[in-house]
Coordinates of C-alpha atoms in Angstrom, one line a residue:
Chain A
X1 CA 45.9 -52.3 11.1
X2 CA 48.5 -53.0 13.6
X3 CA 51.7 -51.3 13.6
X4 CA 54.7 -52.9 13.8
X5 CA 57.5 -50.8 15.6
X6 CA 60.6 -51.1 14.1
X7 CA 62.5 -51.2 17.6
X8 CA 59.7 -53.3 19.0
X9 CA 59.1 -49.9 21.2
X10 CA 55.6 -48.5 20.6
X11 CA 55.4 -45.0 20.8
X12 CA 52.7 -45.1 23.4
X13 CA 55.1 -47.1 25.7
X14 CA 55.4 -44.6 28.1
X15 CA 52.1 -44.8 29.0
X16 CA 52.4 -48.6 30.6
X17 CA 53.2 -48.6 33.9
X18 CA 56.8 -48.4 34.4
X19 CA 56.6 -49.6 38.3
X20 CA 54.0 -52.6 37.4
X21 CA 56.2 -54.0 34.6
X22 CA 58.9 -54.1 36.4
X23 CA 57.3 -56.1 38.9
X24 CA 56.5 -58.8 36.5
X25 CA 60.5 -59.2 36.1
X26 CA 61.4 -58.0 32.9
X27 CA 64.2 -56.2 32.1
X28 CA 63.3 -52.8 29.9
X29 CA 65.4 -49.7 29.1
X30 CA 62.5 -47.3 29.4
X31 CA 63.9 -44.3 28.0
X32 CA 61.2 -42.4 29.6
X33 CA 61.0 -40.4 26.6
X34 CA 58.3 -38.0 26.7
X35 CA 57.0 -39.2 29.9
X36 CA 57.3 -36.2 32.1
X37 CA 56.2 -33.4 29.0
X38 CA 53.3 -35.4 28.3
X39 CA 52.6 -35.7 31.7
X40 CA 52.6 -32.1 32.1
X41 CA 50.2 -31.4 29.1
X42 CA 47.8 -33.8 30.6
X43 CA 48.1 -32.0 34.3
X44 CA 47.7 -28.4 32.3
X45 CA 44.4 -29.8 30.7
X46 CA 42.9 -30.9 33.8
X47 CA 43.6 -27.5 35.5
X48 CA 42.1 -26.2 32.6
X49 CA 38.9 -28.2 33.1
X50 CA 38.8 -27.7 36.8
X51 CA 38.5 -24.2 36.1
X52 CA 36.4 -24.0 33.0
X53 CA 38.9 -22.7 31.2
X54 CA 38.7 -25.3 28.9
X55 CA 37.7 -28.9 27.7
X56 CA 40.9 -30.7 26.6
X57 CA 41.5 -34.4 26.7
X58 CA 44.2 -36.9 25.3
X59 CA 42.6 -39.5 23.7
X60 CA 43.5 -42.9 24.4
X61 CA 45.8 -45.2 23.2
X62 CA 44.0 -47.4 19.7
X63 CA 44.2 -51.1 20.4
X64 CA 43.3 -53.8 18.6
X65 CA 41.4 -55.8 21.3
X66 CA 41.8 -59.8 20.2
X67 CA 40.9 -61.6 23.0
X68 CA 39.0 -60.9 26.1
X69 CA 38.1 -63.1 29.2
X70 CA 35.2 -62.3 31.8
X71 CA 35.8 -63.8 34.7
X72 CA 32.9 -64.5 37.2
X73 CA 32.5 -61.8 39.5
X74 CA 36.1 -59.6 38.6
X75 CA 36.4 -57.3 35.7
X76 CA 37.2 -58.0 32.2
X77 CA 40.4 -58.9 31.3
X78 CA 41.8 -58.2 27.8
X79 CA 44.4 -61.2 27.2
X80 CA 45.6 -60.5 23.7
X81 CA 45.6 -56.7 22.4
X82 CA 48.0 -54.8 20.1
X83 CA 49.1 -51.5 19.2
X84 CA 47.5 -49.5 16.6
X85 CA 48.6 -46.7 14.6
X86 CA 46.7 -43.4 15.3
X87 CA 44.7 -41.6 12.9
X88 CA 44.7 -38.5 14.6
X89 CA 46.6 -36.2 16.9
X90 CA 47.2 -37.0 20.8
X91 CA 45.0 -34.2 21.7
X92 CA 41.9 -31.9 21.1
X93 CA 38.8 -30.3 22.8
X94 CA 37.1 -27.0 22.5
X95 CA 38.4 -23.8 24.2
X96 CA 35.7 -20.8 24.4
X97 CA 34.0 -22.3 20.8
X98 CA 37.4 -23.0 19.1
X99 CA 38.2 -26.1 18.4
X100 CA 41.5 -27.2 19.4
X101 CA 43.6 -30.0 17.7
X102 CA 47.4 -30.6 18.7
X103 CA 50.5 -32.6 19.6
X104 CA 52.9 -32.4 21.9
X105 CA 56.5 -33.7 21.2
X106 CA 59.9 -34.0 22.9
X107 CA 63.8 -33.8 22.0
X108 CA 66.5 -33.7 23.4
X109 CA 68.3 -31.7 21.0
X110 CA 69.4 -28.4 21.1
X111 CA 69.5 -26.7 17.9
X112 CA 66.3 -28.6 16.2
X113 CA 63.6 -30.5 16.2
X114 CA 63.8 -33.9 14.9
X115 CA 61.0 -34.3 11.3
X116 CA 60.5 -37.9 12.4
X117 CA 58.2 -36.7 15.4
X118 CA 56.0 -36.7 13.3
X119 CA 54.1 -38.8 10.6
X120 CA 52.5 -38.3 7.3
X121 CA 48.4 -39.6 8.9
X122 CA 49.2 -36.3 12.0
X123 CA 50.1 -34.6 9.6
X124 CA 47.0 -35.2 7.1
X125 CA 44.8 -35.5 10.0
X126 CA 46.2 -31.4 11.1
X127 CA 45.8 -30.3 7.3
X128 CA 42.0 -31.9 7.2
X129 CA 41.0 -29.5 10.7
X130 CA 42.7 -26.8 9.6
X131 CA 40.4 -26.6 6.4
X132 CA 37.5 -27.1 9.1
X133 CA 38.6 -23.9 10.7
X134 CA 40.4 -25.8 13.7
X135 CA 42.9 -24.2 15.7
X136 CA 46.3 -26.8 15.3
X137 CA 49.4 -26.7 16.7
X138 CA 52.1 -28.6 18.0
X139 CA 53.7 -27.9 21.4
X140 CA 57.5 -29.1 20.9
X141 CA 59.6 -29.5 24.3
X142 CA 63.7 -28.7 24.0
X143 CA 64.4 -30.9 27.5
X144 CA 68.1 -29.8 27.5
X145 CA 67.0 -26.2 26.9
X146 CA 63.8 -26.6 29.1
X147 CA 62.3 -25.0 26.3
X148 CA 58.7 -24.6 25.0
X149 CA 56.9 -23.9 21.5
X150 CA 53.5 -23.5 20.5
X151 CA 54.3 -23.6 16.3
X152 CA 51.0 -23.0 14.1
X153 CA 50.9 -26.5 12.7
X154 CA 50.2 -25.1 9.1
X155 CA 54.1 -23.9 9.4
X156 CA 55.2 -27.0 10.5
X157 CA 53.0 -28.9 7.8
X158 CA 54.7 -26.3 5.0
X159 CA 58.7 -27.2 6.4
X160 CA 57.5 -30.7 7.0
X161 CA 56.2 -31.6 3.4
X162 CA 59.1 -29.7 2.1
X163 CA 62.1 -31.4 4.1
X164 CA 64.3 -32.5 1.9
X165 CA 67.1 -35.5 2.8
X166 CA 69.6 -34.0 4.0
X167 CA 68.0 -31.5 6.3
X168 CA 65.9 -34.1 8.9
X169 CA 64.8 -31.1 11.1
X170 CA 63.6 -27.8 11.9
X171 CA 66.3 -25.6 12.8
X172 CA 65.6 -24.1 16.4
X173 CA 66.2 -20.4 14.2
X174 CA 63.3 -21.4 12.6
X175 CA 61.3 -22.3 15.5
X176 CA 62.0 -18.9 17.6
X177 CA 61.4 -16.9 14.5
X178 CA 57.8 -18.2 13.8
X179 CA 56.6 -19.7 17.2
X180 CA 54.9 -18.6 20.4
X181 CA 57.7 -19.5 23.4
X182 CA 55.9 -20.6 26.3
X183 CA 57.1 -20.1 29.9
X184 CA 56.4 -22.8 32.1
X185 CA 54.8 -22.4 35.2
X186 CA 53.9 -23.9 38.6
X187 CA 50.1 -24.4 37.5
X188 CA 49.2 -25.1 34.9
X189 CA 52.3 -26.1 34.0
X190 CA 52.6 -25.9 30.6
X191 CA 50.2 -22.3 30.2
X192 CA 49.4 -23.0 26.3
X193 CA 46.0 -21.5 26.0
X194 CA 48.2 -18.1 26.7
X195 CA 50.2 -19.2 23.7
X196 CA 46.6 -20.2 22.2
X197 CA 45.4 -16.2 23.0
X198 CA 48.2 -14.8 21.8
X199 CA 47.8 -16.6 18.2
X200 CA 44.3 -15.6 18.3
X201 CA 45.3 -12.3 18.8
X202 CA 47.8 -12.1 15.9
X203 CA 45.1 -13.8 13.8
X204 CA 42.6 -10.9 14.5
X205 CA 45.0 -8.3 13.8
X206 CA 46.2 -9.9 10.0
Chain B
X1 CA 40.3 -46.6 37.1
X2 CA 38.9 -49.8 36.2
X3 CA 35.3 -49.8 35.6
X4 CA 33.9 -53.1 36.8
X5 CA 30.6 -54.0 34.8
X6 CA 27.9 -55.8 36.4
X7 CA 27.1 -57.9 34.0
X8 CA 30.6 -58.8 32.7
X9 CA 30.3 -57.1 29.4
X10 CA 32.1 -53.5 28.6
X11 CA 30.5 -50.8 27.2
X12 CA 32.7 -51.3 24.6
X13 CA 31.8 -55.4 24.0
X14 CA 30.5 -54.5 20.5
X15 CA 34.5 -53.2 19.7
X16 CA 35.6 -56.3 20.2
X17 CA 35.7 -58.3 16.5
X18 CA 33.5 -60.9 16.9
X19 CA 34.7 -63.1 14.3
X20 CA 38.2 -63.0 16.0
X21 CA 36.9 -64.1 19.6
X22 CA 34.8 -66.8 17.5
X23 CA 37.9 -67.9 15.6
X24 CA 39.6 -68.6 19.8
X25 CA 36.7 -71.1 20.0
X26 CA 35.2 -68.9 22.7
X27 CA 31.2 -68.9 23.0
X28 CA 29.8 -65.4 23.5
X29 CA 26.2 -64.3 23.7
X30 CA 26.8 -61.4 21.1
X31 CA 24.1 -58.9 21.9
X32 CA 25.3 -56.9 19.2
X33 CA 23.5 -53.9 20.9
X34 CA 24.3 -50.7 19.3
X35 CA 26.8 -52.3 16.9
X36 CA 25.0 -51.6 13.9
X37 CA 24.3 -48.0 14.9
X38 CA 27.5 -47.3 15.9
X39 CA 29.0 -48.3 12.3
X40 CA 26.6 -46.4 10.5
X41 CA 27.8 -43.4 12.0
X42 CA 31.7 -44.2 11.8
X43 CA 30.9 -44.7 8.1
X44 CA 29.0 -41.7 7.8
X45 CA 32.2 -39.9 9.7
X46 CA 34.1 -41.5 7.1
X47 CA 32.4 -40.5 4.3
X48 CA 32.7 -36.5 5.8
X49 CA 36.4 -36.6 6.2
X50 CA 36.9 -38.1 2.7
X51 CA 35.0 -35.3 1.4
X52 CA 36.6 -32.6 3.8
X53 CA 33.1 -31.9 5.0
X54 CA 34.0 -32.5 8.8
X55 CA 36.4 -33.8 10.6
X56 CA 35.2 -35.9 13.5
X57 CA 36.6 -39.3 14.9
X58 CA 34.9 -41.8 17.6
X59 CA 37.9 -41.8 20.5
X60 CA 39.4 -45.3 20.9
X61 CA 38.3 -47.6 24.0
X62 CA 40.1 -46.1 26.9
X63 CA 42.3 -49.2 28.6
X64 CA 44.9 -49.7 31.4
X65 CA 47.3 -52.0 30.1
X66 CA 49.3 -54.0 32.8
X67 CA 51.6 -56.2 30.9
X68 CA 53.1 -55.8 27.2
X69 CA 55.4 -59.0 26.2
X70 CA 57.9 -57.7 23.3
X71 CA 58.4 -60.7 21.2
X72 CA 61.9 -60.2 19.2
X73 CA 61.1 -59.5 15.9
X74 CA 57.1 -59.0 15.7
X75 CA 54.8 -56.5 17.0
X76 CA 54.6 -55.9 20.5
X77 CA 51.7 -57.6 22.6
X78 CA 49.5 -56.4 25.4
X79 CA 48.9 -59.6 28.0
X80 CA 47.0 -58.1 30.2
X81 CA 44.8 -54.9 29.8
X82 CA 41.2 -53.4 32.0
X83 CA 38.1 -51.7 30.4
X84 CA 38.5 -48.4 31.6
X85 CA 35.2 -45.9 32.6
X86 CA 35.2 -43.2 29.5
X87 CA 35.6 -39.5 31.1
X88 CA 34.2 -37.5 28.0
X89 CA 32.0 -38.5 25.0
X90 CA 32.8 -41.0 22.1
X91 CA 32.7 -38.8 19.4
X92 CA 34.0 -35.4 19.0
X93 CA 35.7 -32.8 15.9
X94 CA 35.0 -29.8 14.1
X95 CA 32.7 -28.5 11.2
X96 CA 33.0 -25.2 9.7
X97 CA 34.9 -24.1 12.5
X98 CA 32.4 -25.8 15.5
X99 CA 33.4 -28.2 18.0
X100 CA 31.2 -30.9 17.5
X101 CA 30.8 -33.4 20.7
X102 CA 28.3 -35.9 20.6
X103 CA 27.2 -39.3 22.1
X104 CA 25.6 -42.3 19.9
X105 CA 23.2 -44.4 21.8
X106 CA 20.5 -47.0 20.6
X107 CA 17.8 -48.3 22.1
X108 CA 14.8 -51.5 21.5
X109 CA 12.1 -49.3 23.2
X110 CA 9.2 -47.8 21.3
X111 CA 8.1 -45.1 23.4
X112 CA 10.5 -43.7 25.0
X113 CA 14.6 -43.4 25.3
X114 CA 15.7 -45.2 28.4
X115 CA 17.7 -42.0 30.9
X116 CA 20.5 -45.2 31.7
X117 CA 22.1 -45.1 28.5
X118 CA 24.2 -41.7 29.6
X119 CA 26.3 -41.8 32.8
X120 CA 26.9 -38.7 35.1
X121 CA 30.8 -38.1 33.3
X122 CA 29.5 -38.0 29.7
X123 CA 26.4 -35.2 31.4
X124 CA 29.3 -33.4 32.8
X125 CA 31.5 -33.7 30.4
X126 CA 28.7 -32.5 28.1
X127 CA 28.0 -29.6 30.1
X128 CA 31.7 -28.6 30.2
X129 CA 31.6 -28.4 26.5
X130 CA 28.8 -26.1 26.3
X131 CA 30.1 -23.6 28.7
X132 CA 33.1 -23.4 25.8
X133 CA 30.1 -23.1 23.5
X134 CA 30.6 -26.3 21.9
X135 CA 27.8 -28.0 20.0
X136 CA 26.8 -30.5 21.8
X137 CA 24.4 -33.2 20.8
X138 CA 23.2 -37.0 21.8
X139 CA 22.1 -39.3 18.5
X140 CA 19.1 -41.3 19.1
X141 CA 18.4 -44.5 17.2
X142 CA 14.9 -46.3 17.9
X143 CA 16.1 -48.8 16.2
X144 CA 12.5 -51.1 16.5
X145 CA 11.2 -47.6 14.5
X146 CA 13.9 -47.2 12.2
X147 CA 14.2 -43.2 13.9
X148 CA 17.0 -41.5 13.9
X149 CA 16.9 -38.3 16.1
X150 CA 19.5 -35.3 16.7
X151 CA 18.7 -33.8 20.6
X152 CA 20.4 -30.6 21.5
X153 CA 22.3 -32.1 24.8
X154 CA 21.0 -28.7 27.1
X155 CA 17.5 -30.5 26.5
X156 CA 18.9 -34.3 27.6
X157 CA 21.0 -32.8 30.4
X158 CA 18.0 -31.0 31.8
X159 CA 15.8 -33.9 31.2
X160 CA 18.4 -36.3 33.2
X161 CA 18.9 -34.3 35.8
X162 CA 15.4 -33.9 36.8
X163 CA 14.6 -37.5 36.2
X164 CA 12.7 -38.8 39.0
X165 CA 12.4 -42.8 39.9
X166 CA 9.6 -43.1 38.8
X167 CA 10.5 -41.6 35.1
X168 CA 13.0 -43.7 34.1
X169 CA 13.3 -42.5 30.0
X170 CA 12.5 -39.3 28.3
X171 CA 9.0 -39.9 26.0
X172 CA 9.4 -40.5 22.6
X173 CA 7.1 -37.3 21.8
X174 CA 8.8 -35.1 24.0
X175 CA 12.1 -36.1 21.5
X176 CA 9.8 -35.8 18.2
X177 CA 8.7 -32.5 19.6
X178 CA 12.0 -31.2 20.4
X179 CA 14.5 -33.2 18.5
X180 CA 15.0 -32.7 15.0
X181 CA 14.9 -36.1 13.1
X182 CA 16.7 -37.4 10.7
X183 CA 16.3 -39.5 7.9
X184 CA 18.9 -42.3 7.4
X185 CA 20.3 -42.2 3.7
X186 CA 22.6 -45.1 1.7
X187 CA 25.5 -42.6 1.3
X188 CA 26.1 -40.9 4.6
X189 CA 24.1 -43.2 6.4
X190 CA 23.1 -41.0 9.3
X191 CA 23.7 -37.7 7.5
X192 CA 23.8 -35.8 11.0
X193 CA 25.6 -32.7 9.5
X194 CA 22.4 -31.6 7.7
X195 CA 20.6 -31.8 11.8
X196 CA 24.0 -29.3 12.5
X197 CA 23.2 -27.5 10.1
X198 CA 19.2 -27.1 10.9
X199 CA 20.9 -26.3 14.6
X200 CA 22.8 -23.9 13.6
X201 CA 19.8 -22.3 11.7
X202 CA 17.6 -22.0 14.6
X203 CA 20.0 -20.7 17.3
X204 CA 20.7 -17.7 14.7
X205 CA 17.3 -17.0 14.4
X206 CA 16.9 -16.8 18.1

């Protein structure tokens, strides 16, 4: 199934190459949203992994591949592709025999976190490995308040499938009441498997 | 990085919908290596999320786009895009609280499992896993046989990296003697849980 954004901005679009499209001409207001957090996960993960620490990837971006040339000699060259919706969460890998299943999310707010971050199949997918006896979370990024979360995802499924209309997000309140705040640092950047411990640790103990 | 194949056909071909590329009026040899395979165990993934068995997911094709056009009004189109080397496994998720990690692979030989058919990132990416205590695992399909085995990946990795020149696949009877096999079913069709399972079994016993 391809999934038609409704302001013709896929939410993977920070991914492309900034630099290279601009070089083909166009004009684009690349918000940038999301760029720099998510590019600090994926440096955290591979600091991880350098260090056995952990195995943690981000999984690639579902296309629709429609057409593909093969030049003689050069590479493959996809020439018509689309967008697809996930069916899962950005990331997941396996930390010291726990399996590890998240997202990690952005706002520029200050006093909550935005409900449409996420969608009903991240959610279902998050309920499904938590029945499987995964270890899900969601990492959520306050960029005004350089602030960072690690919230149990079975919290955020329970305020998610209970928002009502009028309240569109989770109040920060909320967030520093029932989440792990995690300090950035130099390297890794984003330390989450400390936030990861720690929720261990308060398992063990209930 | 962009993975150039030798032979002008991505890992990956068998993604590509063949009736699509045959609708552009393009003429393919379709070697529809590994195609079959590789459904039968996306459907028998399928069949274990529906029943909240296990959750496990084959990662989509990694690609580096280059150029999205955003036609006003429809979805947006990738114009230019690169097969991309895979750095882990295709198929990972958890069961029972495991992380599951496994490779699908198929071969036309009858005697033995050709050692080309893994590449040095999915070994090391394999090995990774397993010092996190993952379960990790490669499915073998003989498909001349009709054999399905499940190989504990410590035994491939140990294999491969002692393969010599002149031994370029691991026997059929070393797999049959170390493997555990497993008989393909209508409903899932490669019921690999129940090989977990035996896995499982024989490492507690140990």
């Amino acid at each position: 199934m391809v999934f038609h954004y409704p302001n013709g901005h896929p939410s993977h679009y920070n991914e492309v190459s900034k630099q290279k499209m601009q070089e083909k001409g166009k004009s684009i207001n690349f918000a940038n949203r999301g760029m720099r957090f998510e590019e600090a996960i994926n440096q955290s993960n591979e600091y991880y992994r350098n260090r056995n620490l952990a195995v943690v990837h981000k999984k690639p971006i579902p296309l629709q591949i429609v057409k593909v040339d093969y030049p003689k000699r050069s590479a493959a060259v996809i020439k018509e592709a689309y967008f697809k919706e996930a069916s899962t969460t950005d990331y997941n890998g396996v930390y010291k025999g726990y399996y590890l299943d998240f997202e990690a999310k952005e706002t520029k707010n200050k006093t909550s976190f935005p409900f449409k971050n996420f969608h009903e199949h991240q959610i279902t997918h998050m309920e499904q490995c938590i029945k499987q006896e995964g270890i899900c979370f969601v990492l959520l990024w306050f960029s005004s308040l350089e602030r960072c979360f690690f919230l149990d995802s079975r919290l955020l499924i329970h305020y998610w499938r209970n928002r009502k209309n009028q309240k569109k997000s989770l109040p920060i309140s909320v967030i520093e009441d029932n989440a792990i705040e995690i300090q950035p640092k130099i390297a890794p950047r984003i330390p989450y498997l400390e936030a990861v411990d720690k929720y261990l640790q308060a398992k063990e103990n209930n």
